[in-house]
Structures are given as C-alpha cells and as structure tokens.
Tab-separated table of C-alpha atoms and ligand atoms in Angstrom:
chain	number	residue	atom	x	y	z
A	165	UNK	CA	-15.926	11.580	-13.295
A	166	UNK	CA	-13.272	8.765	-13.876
A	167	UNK	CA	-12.031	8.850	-10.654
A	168	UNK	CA	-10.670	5.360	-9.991
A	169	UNK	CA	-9.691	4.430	-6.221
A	170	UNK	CA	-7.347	1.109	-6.275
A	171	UNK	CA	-6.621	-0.165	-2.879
A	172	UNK	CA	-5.431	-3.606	-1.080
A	173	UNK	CA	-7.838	-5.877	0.606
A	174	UNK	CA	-5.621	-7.798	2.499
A	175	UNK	CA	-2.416	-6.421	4.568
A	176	UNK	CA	-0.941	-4.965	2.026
A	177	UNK	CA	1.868	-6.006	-0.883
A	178	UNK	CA	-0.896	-7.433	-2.910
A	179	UNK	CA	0.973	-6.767	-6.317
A	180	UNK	CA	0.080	-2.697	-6.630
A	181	UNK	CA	2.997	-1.841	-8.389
A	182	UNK	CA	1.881	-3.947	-11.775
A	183	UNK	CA	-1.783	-2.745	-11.486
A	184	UNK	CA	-1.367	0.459	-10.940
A	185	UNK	CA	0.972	0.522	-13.415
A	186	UNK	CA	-1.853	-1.172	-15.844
A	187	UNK	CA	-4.467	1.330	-14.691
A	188	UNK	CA	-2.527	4.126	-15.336
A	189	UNK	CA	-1.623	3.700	-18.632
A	190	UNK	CA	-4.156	6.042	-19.678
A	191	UNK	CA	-4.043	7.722	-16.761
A	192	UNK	CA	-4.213	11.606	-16.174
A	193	UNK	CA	-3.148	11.902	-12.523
A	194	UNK	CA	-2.075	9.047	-10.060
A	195	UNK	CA	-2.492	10.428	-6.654
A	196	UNK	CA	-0.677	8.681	-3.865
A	197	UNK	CA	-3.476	9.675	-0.856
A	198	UNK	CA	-1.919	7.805	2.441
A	199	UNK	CA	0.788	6.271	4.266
A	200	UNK	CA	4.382	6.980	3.305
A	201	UNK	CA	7.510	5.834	3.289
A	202	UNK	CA	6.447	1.944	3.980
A	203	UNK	CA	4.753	1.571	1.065
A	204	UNK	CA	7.253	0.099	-1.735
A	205	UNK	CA	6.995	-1.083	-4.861
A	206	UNK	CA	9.579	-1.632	-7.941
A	207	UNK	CA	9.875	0.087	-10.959
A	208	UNK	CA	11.535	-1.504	-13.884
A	209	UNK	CA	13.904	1.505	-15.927
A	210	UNK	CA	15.536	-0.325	-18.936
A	211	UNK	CA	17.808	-3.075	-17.347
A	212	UNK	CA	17.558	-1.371	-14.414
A	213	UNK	CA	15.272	-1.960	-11.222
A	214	UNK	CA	14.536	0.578	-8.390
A	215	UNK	CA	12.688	0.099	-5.435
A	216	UNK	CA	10.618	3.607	-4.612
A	217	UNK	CA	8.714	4.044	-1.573
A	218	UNK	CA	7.073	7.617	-1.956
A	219	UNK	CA	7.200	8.269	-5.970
A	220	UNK	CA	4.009	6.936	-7.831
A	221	UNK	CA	4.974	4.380	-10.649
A	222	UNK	CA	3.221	6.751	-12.896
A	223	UNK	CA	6.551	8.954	-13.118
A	224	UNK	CA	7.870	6.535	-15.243
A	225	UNK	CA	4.916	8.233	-17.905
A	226	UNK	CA	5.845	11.495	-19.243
A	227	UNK	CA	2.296	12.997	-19.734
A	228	UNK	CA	1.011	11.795	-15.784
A	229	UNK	CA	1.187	13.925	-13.446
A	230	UNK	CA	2.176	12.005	-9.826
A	231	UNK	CA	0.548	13.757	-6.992
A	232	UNK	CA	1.750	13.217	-3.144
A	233	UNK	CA	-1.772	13.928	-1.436
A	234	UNK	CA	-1.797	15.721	1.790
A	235	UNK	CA	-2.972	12.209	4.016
A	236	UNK	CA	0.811	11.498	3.305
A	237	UNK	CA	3.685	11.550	5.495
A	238	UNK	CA	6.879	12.300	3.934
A	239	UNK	CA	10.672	12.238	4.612
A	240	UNK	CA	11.881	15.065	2.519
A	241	UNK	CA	15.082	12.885	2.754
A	242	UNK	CA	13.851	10.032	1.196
A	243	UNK	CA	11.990	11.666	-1.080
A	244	UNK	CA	14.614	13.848	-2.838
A	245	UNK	CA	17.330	10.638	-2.768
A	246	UNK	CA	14.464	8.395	-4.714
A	247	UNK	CA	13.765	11.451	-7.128
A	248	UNK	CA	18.107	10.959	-7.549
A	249	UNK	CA	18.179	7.438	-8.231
A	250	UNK	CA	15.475	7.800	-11.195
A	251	UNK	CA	16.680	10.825	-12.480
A	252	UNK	CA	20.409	8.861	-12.439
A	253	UNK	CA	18.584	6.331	-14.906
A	254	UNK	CA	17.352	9.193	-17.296
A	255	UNK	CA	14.031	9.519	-15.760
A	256	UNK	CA	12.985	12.795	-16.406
A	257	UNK	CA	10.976	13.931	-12.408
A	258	UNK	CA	11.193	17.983	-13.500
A	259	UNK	CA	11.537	19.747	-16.880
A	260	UNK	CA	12.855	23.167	-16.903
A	261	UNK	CA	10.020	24.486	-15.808
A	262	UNK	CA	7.877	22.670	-13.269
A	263	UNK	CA	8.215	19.478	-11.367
A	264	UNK	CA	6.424	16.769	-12.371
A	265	UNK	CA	6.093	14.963	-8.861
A	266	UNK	CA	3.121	18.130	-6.899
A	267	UNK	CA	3.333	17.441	-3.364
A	268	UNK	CA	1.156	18.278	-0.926
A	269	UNK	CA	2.242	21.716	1.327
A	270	UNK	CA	-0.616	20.108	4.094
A	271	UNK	CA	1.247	16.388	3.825
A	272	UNK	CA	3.225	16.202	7.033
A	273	UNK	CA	7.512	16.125	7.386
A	274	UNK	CA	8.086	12.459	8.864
A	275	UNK	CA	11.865	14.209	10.537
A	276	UNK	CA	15.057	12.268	11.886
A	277	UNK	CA	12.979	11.979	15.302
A	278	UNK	CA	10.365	9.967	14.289
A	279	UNK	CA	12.535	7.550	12.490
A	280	UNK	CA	14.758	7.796	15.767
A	281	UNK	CA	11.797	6.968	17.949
A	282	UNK	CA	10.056	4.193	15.583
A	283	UNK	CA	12.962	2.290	16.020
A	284	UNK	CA	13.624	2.808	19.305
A	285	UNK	CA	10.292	1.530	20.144
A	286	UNK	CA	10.596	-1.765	17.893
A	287	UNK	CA	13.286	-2.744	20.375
A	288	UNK	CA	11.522	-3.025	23.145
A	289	UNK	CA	8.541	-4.685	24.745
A	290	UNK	CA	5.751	-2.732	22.622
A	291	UNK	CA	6.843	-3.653	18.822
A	292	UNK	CA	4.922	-4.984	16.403
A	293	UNK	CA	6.761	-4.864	13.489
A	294	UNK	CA	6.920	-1.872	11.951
A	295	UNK	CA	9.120	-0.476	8.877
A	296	UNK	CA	10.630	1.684	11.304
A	297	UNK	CA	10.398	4.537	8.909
A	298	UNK	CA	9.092	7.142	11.480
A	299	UNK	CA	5.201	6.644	10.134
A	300	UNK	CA	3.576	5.806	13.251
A	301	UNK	CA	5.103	8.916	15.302
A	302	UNK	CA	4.546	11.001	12.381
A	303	UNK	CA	0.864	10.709	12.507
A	304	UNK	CA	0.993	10.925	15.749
A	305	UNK	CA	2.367	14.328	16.059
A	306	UNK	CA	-0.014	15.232	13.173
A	307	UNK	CA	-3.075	14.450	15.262
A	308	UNK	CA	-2.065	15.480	18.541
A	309	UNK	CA	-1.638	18.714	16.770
A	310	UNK	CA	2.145	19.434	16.798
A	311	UNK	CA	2.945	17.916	13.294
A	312	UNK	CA	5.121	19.884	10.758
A	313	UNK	CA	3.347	20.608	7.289
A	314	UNK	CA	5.677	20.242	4.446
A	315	UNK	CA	4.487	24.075	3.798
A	316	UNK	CA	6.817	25.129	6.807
A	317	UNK	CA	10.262	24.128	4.366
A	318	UNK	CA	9.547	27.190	2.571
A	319	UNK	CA	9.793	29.129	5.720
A	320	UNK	CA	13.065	28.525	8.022
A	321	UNK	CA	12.072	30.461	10.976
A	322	UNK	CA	8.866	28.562	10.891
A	323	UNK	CA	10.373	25.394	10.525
A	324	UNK	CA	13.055	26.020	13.086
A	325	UNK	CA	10.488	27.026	15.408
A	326	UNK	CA	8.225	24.141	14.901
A	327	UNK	CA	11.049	21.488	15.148
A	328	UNK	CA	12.662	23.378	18.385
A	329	UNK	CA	8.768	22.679	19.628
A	330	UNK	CA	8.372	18.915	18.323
A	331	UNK	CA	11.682	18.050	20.221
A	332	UNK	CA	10.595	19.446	23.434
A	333	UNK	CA	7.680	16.975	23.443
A	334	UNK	CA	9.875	14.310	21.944
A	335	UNK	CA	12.915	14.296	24.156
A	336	UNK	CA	11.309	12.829	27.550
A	337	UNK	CA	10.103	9.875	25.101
A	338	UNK	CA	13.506	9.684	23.379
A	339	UNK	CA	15.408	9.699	26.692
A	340	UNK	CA	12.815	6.983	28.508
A	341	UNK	CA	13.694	4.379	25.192
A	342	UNK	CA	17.500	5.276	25.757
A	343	UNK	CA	18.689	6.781	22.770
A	344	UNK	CA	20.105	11.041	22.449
A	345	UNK	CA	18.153	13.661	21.879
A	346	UNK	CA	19.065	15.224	18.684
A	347	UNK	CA	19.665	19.010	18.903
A	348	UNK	CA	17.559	21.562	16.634
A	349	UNK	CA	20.249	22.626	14.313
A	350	UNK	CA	20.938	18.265	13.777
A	351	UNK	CA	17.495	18.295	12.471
A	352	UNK	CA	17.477	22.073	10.266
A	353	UNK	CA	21.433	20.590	9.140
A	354	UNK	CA	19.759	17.478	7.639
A	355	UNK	CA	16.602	19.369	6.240
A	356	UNK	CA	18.627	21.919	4.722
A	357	UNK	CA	20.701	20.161	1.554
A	358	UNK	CA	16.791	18.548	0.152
A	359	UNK	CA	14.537	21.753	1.695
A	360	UNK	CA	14.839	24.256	-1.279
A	361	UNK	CA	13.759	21.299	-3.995
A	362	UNK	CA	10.906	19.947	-1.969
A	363	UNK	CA	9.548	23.202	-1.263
A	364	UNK	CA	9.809	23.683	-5.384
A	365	UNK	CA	7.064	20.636	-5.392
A	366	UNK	CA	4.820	21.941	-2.744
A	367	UNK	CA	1.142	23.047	-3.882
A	368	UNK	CA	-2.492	22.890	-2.915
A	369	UNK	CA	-3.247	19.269	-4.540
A	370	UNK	CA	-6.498	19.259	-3.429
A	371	UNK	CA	-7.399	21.938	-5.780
A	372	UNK	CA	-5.284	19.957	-8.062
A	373	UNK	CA	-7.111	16.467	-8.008
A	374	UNK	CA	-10.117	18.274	-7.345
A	375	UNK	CA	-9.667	20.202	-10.851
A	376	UNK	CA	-8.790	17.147	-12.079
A	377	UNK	CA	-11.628	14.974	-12.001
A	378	UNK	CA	-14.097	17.687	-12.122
A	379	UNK	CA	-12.686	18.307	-16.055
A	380	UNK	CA	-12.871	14.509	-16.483
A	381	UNK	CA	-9.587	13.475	-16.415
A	382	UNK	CA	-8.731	10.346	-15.770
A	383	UNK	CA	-7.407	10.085	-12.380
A	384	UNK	CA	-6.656	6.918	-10.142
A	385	UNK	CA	-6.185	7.892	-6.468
A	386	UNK	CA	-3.892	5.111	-5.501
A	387	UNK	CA	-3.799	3.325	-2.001
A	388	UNK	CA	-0.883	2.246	0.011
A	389	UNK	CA	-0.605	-1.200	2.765
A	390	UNK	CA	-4.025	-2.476	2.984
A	391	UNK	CA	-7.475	-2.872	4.415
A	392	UNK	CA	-6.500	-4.818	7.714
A	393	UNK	CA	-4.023	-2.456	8.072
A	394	UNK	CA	-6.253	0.391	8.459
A	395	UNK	CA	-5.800	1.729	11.943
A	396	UNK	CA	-10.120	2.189	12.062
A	397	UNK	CA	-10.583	-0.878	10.116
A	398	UNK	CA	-7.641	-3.237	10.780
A	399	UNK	CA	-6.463	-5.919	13.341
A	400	UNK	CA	-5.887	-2.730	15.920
A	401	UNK	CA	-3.306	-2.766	17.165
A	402	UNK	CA	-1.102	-4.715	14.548
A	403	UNK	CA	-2.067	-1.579	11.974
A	404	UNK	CA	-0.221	1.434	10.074
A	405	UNK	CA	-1.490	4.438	11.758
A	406	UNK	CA	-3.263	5.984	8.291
A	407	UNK	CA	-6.592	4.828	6.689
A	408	UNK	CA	-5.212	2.874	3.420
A	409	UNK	CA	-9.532	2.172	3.154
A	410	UNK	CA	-11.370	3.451	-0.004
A	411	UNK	CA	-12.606	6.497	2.529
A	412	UNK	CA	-9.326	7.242	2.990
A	413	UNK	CA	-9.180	8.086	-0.175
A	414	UNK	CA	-11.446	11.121	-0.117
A	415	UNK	CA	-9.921	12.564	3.020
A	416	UNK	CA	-6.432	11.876	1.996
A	417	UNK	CA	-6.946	13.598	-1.450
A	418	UNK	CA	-9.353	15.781	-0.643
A	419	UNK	CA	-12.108	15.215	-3.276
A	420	UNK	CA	-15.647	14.039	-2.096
A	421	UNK	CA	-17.195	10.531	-2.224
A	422	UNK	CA	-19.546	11.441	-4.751
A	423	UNK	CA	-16.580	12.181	-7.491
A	424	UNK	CA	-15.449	8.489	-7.184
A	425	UNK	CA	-16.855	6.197	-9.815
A	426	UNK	CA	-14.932	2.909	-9.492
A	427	UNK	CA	-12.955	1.261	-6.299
A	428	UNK	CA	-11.057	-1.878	-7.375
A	429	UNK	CA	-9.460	-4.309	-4.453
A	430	UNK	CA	-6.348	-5.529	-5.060
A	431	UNK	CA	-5.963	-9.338	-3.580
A	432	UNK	CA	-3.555	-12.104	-3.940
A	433	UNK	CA	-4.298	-15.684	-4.672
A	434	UNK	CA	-3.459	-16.174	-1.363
A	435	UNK	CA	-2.372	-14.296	1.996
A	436	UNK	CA	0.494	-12.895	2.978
A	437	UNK	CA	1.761	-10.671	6.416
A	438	UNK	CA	4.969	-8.688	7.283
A	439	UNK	CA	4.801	-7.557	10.389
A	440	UNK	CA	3.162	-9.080	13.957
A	441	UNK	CA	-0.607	-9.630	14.552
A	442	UNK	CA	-2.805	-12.229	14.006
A	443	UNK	CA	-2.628	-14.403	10.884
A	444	UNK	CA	-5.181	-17.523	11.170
A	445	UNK	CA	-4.568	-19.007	7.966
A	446	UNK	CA	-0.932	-18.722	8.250
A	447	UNK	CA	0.942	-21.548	7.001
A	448	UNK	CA	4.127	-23.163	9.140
A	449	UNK	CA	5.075	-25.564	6.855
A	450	UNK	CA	6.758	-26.271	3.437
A	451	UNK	CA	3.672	-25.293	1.403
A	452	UNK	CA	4.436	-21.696	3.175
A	453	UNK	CA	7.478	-21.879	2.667
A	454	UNK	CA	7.375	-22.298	-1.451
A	455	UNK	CA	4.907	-19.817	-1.668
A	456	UNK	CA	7.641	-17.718	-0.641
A	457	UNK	CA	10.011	-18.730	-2.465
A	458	UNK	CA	8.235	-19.066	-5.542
A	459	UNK	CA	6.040	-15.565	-4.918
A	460	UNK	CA	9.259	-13.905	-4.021
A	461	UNK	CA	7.727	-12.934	-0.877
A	462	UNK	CA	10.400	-10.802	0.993
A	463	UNK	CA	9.139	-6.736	1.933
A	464	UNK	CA	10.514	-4.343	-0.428
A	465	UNK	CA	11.112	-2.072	1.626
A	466	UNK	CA	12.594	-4.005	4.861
A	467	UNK	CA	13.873	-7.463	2.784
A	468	UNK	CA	11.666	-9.113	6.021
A	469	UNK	CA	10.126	-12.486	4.885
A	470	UNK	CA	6.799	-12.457	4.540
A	471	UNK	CA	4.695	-14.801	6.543
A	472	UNK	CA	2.202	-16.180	3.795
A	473	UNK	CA	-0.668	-18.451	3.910
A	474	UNK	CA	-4.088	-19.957	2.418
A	475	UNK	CA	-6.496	-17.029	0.831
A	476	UNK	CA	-9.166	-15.884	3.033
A	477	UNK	CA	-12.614	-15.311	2.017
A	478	UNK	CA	-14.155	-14.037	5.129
A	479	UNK	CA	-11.390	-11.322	5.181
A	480	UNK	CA	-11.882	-10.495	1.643
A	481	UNK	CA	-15.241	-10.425	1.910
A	482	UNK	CA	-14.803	-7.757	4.935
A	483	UNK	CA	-12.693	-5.747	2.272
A	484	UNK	CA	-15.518	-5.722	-0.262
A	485	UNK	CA	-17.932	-4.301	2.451
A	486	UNK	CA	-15.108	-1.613	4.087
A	487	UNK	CA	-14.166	-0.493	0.838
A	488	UNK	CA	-17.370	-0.614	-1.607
A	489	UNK	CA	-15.555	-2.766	-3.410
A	490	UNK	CA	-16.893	-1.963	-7.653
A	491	UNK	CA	-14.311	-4.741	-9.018
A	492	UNK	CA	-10.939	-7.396	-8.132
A	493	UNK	CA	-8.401	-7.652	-9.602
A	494	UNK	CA	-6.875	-10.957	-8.363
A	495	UNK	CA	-3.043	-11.347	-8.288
A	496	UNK	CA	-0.441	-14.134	-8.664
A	497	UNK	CA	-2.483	-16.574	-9.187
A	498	UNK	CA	0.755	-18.489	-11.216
A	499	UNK	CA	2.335	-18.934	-8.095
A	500	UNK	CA	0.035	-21.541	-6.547
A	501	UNK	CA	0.933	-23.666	-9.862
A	502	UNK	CA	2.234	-27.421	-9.091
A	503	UNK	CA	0.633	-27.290	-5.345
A	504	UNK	CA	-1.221	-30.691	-5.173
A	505	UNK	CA	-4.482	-29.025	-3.619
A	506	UNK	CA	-5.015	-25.182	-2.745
A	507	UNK	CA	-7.088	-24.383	0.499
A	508	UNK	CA	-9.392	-21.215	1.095
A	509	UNK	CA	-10.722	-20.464	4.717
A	510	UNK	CA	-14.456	-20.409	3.942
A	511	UNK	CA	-15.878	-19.625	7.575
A	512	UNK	CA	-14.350	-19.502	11.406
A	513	UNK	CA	-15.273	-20.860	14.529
A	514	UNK	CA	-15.877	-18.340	17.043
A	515	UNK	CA	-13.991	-18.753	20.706
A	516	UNK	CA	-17.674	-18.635	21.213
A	517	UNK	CA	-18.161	-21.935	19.636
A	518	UNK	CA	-20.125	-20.178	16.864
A	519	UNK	CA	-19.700	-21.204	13.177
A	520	UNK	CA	-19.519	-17.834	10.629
A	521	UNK	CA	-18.463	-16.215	7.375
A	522	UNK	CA	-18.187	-12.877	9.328
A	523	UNK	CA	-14.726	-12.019	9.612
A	524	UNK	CA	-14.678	-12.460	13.765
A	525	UNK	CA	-11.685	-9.261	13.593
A	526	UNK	CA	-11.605	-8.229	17.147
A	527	UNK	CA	-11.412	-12.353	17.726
A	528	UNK	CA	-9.054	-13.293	14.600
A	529	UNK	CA	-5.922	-14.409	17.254
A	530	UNK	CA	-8.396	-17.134	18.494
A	531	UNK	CA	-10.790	-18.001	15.803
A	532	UNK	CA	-10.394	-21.728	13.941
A	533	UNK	CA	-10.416	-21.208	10.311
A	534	UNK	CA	-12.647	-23.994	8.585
A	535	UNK	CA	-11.622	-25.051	4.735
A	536	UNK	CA	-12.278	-25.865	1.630
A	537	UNK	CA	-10.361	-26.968	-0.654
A	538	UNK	CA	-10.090	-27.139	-3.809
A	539	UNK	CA	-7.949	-29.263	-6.694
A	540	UNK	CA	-4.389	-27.827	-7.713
A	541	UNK	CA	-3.098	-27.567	-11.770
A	542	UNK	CA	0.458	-28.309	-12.972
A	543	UNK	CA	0.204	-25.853	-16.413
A	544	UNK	CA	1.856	-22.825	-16.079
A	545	UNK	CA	-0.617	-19.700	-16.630
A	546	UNK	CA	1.845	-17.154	-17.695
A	547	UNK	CA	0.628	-17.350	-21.421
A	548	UNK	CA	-3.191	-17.178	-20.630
A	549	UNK	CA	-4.672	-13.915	-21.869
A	550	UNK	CA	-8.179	-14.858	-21.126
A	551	UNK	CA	-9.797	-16.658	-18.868
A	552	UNK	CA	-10.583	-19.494	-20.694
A	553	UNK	CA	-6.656	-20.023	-21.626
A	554	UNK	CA	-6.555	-21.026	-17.711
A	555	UNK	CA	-7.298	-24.868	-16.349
A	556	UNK	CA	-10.331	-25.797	-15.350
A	557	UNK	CA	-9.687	-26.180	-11.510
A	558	UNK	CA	-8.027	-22.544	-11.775
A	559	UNK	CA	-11.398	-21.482	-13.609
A	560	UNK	CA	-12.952	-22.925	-10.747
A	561	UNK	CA	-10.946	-21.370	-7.872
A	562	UNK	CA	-11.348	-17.623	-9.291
A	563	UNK	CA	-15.029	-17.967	-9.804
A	564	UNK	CA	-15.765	-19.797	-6.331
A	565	UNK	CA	-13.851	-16.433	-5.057
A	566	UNK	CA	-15.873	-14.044	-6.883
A	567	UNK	CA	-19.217	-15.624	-5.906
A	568	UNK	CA	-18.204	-16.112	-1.928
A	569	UNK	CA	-17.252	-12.461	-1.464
A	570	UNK	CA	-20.277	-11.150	-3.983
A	571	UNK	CA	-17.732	-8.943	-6.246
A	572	UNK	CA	-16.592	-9.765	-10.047
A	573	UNK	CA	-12.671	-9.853	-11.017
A	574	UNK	CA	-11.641	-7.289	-13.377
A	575	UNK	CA	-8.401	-8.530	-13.742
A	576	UNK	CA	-6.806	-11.905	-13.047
A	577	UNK	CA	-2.460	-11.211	-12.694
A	578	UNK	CA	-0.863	-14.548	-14.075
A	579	UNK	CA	3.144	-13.321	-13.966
A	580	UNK	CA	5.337	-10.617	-12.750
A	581	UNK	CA	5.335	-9.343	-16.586
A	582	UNK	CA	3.015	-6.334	-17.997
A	583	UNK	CA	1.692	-8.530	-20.364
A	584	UNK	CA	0.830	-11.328	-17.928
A	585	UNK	CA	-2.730	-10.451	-17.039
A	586	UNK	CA	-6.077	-11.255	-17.976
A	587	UNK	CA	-7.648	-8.240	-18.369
A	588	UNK	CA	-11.739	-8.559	-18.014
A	589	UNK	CA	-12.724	-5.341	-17.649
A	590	UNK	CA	-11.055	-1.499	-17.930
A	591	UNK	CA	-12.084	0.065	-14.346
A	592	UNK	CA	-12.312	3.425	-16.483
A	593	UNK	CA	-15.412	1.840	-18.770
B	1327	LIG	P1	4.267	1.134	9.956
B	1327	LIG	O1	3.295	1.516	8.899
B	1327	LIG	O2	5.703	1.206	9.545
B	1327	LIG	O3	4.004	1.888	11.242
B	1327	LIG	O4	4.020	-0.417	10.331
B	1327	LIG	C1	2.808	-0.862	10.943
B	1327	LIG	C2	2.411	-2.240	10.398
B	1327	LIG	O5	2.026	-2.108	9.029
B	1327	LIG	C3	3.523	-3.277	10.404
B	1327	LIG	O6	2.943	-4.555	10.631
B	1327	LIG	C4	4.085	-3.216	8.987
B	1327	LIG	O7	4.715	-4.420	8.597
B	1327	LIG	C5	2.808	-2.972	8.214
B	1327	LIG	N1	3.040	-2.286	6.943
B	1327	LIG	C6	3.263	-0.972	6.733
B	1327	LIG	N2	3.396	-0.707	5.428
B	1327	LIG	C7	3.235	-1.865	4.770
B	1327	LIG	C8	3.217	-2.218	3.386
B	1327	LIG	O8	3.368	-1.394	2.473
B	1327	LIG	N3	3.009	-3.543	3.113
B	1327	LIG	C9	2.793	-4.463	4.092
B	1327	LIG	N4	2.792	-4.174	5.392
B	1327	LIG	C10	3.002	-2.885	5.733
C-alpha cells in the first residue's frame, strides 16, 4: 500500500513543488486531493518556466498519471489555458487516445461568479486576503448544496439549468457588494470554448486512486496551502475553505485511512504568511526583509510579498499531531545562511499569563512568543548531500527541530535545484 500523503505544516508555500517533484519520481499516480486554483507552484520545461496552479508537477513525467481528486475546485478556464501553455512547450497532457491529466466528474466548477464575488468581497470590510480565485464561494455553494459538479459539462441542459439556479442565489449577494450580475448565457458563452475538452478528462477517480493503491502502485496523494490553513484546523477565520490536513486526504481522494502508509510534512526553515491573520513570530525588520529577498518570497500565484518570520515549533509541533505526521522534510534551510543568529519560538505566553509549548491557536493574535536561539553559519549548503556535509550549528538547528516536535526529517532541501537535497530517507521504504 505505498500510498504516500505529502502535505504543508505551516500556511502553505513550504517548497511543494521540488518535493513533490522528488517523491514522484517513481511515482505511479500524483493525486492533487484539495483546494484549487490558489495553490501554485513552478515547473521548470527546458529554459522555460511556468507557473501552474491546478496541473500536478507530475505531468512533466510521461508514465504518471496526474489525477484532479473530487475535494477540488476547478475553473475549467484555468485549467484548459495551463494545459495550453505546457502543451505550447512540447509537453505532451493527452496522446491520441486518452488524456493524461483524469479529473474528477464530482470536483466542483469554481464559474465567473465566484471569482466575481471573491473579489468583490476582498474590497470591502470582510477581506482577509484571499487569491481571489473564486475558492471560498466555490465551496461554499458546494456545501450549501447548490454547487456545480464538473460532471454537468457533459450535459448543457444540465449545466444551463444549474448555473440559471446558482445565479439566482448569487445575484442579491453580487448586487449588495456593487458589482453586475452576469446573465446565464455570459456564464454557458465562457464555459463553452474549454467544456468539450474538460468533459474528455472527467472520470470516477476514486475508483481510480482507489485501484491504484489497492494493486500497489505507488501513489502520492499530494496536498495543497497548509495545515493552519485548514478551515477545521487553521487560524479560523484567516483559512482556505478546504481541509489541506492529512484527513483531507482520504475524503478528498476518496480512499480510506487505512490505505495510507506514510504522511510527510513539508516545513520551511522558517515561517512565512500571504494573506491576513495572525502571525506571532512575524518579523518587521531587515532580517524579514532578507529572508525575502533571499527566499524569493513573493506568492506565485498573486506576486503578493510574503510576510516571513522565525520558525515555529509549537506550530509545527501542532502539524505533527493534526496530520500524523510519519516524516519532515525540512526546506530552505540555505536561505538562513550569513544571518548572525537564527531564532525559533520554543513556547508562548498565554493572555492568561500561562507559559506553554501548546500552540495557544484560538489565542495566537495575543500570545508572546518566547525564544531560543541558536548560532548562525556563513558556508553555503548548496553542495551538502548529507547531513554531515552541513556546519555544525546547522547540524544543530535541524536536530533541535526534530527532537522539539518528536518527528525525524526525511529530507533536508539546501537549494532551489533537484539535486540540492539531503535525502535521509525514501517515504516509499
Ligand atoms: P483562498 O484560498 O483564496 O480563499 O484564500 C484564503 C487564505 O488562504 C488567504 O490567506 C490566502 O493567502 C491563503 N492561501 C490560499 N492558498 C494558498 C497557498 O497556496 N499558499 C499560501 N497561502 C494560501
């Protein structure tokens, strides 16, 4: 059952694209099983990069099959333009007889009106700074039970009924935030040039995966954003509206808990946001400032800066008990090079004048974070294939991590480059 889950512990943009990448080298199936469109990651075609938010990185690998799960929500739009710009740089996404991206039939349509409505909403009072790609009302519509299933593009009437309903619930909203309602035939017009070749990717990947892993093939069920960002286990309400948790997983993809054999947290060196909510070991200062500079911290998807900030272990260690975590793997870890002395929030003070290592979540906008720190190194780490190539005081940063938060790296991420890693362990072993 080499079912691998790989998901962020911190707030997401912890380095996936690389380690997923790694991970599925000998991959079967990468299954995408949450969020959508404001995930985003960068693949590397020749000279060429592209920036995709919905395709899995494992596209770029002819014999992996890249499954869109049906927790997804997914702009047919968006979808069919990045499946363009890859097949533009010879990336081959469908032979001549099947596609090789399966998409979920059960995955819902985020439509023009969601997008419309996300970004209405960002401009007012409310926002919290989302990607404004239509994810939160997406969901929304999903759950309150008036959602469109990609399965309706492969019926118009269906679809045309099902939008014509959607917009009726919509419009009062639209019309309150002040921007038009679009009509029904704006929304089929738009569907209509992209509907045909999603529908040709539309199956039952649950059966799929679920085949999958039950023959043993190698499958890594790949998360999007990141454990505080989970809208059960996240700083609620500064959250994506999906579950980007290991459980989410299972529900996303529809395989059980008992067919996953390995979850590995992704985590960077230290902490970064996009977005509002709370942030305690934020830094304000120039320290924060080369961090981003140096860890090219700017959202793929939106360009927003990131806000970044000291590692924290009480968070982390809040990840390893949401998620199960089996395994790190610990990311740019080059980029604190040349700092003088690296902090870690070890513990908070309470607002209730308690001292703990419990992550105080519901309290994080008012909780002290208390530090350690720890001694900085000047040699750059790209070259170090092992962990002994790395300085001492970087030896003894990683290992004060993995003993804090109880959970072993598998992989220490020393450079933007493949082939800068330290790879410990293979989370298919
Ligand atoms: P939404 O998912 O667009 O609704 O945004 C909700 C919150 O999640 C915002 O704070 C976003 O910045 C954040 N968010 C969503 N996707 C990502 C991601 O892939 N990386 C980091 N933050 C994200």
């Amino acid at each position: 059952m080499p079912a691998v889950v790989i998901v962020g512990a911190q707030w997401g943009d912890e380095g996936k694209g690389k380690i997923v990448d790694i991970f599925t080298e000998h991959a079967d199936m990468v299954v995408r099983f949450g969020g959508g469109p404001n995930a985003g990651h960068t693949l590397v075609v020749g000279n060429d990069k592209i920036i995709v938010r919905l395709v899995p990185s494992g596209i770029l690998r002819p014999n992996t099959t890249c499954v869109l799960a049906q927790g997804m929500v997914i702009d047919p739009t968006s979808l069919v333009t990045e499946l363009g710009e890859l097949e533009r740089r010879g990336v081959t996404t469908r032979t001549r007889t099947e596609e090789r991206l399966v998409v979920s039939d059960r995955a819902h349509a985020i439509l023009p009106y969601h997008v419309l409505v996300d970004g209405l909403r960002e401009q007012g009072n409310g926002a919290i700074g989302t990607t404004k790609r239509g994810v939160g009302p997406c969901y929304e519509d999903k759950v309150a039970r008036r959602g469109i299933p990609l399965g309706a593009l492969r019926d118009p009437a269906r679809l045309k009924s099902l939008v014509g309903r959607a917009l009726e619930n919509w419009a009062p909203t639209i019309r309150a935030l002040g921007g038009n309602v679009p009509s029904c035939a704006e929304i089929l017009e738009a569907i209509e040039p992209v509907r045909s070749r999603v529908a040709a990717m539309l199956a039952d990947t649950q059966a799929l995966v679920e085949r999958a892993v039950r023959e043993k093939n190698r499958v890594v069920l790949e998360g999007a954003q990141g454990t505080l960002l989970d809208i059960d286990h996240g700083t609620y309400p500064f959250v994506t509206s999906s579950s980007p948790t290991a459980g989410g997983a299972c529900i996303g993809s529809g395989i059980g808990p008992t067919r996953i054999n390995e979850v590995v947290g992704l985590v960077k060196a230290y902490t970064t946001r996009v977005g509002g909510g709370p942030f305690p070991t934020e830094l304000h200062d120039e320290i924060g400032e080369r961090i981003r500079q140096v860890g090219a911290e700017f959202g793929s998807v939106t360009g927003r800066p990131r806000r970044t900030g000291w590692l924290d272990l009480p968070a982390l260690r809040y990840a390893v008990r949401v998620n199960g975590l089996g395994g790190l793997a610990i990311t740019k870890l080059d980029v604190l090079t040349g700092l003088g002395e690296i902090k870690v929030c070890v513990a908070y003070d309470t607002p209730g004048g308690n001292r703990t290592s419990v992550l105080p979540i519901d309290e994080l906008d008012r909780a002290v974070p208390i530090y350690k720190t720890f001694r900085g190194w000047d040699k750059e780490l790209g070259s170090a294939r092992a962990m002994n190539d790395l300085p001492i005081e970087a030896r003894e940063y990683l290992h004060f991590i993995e003993s804090e938060v109880d959970c072993s790296a598998l992989l220490v991420s020393v450079g933007s480059r493949r082939e800068e890693t330290i790879v410990l362990r293979n989370p298919f072993d």
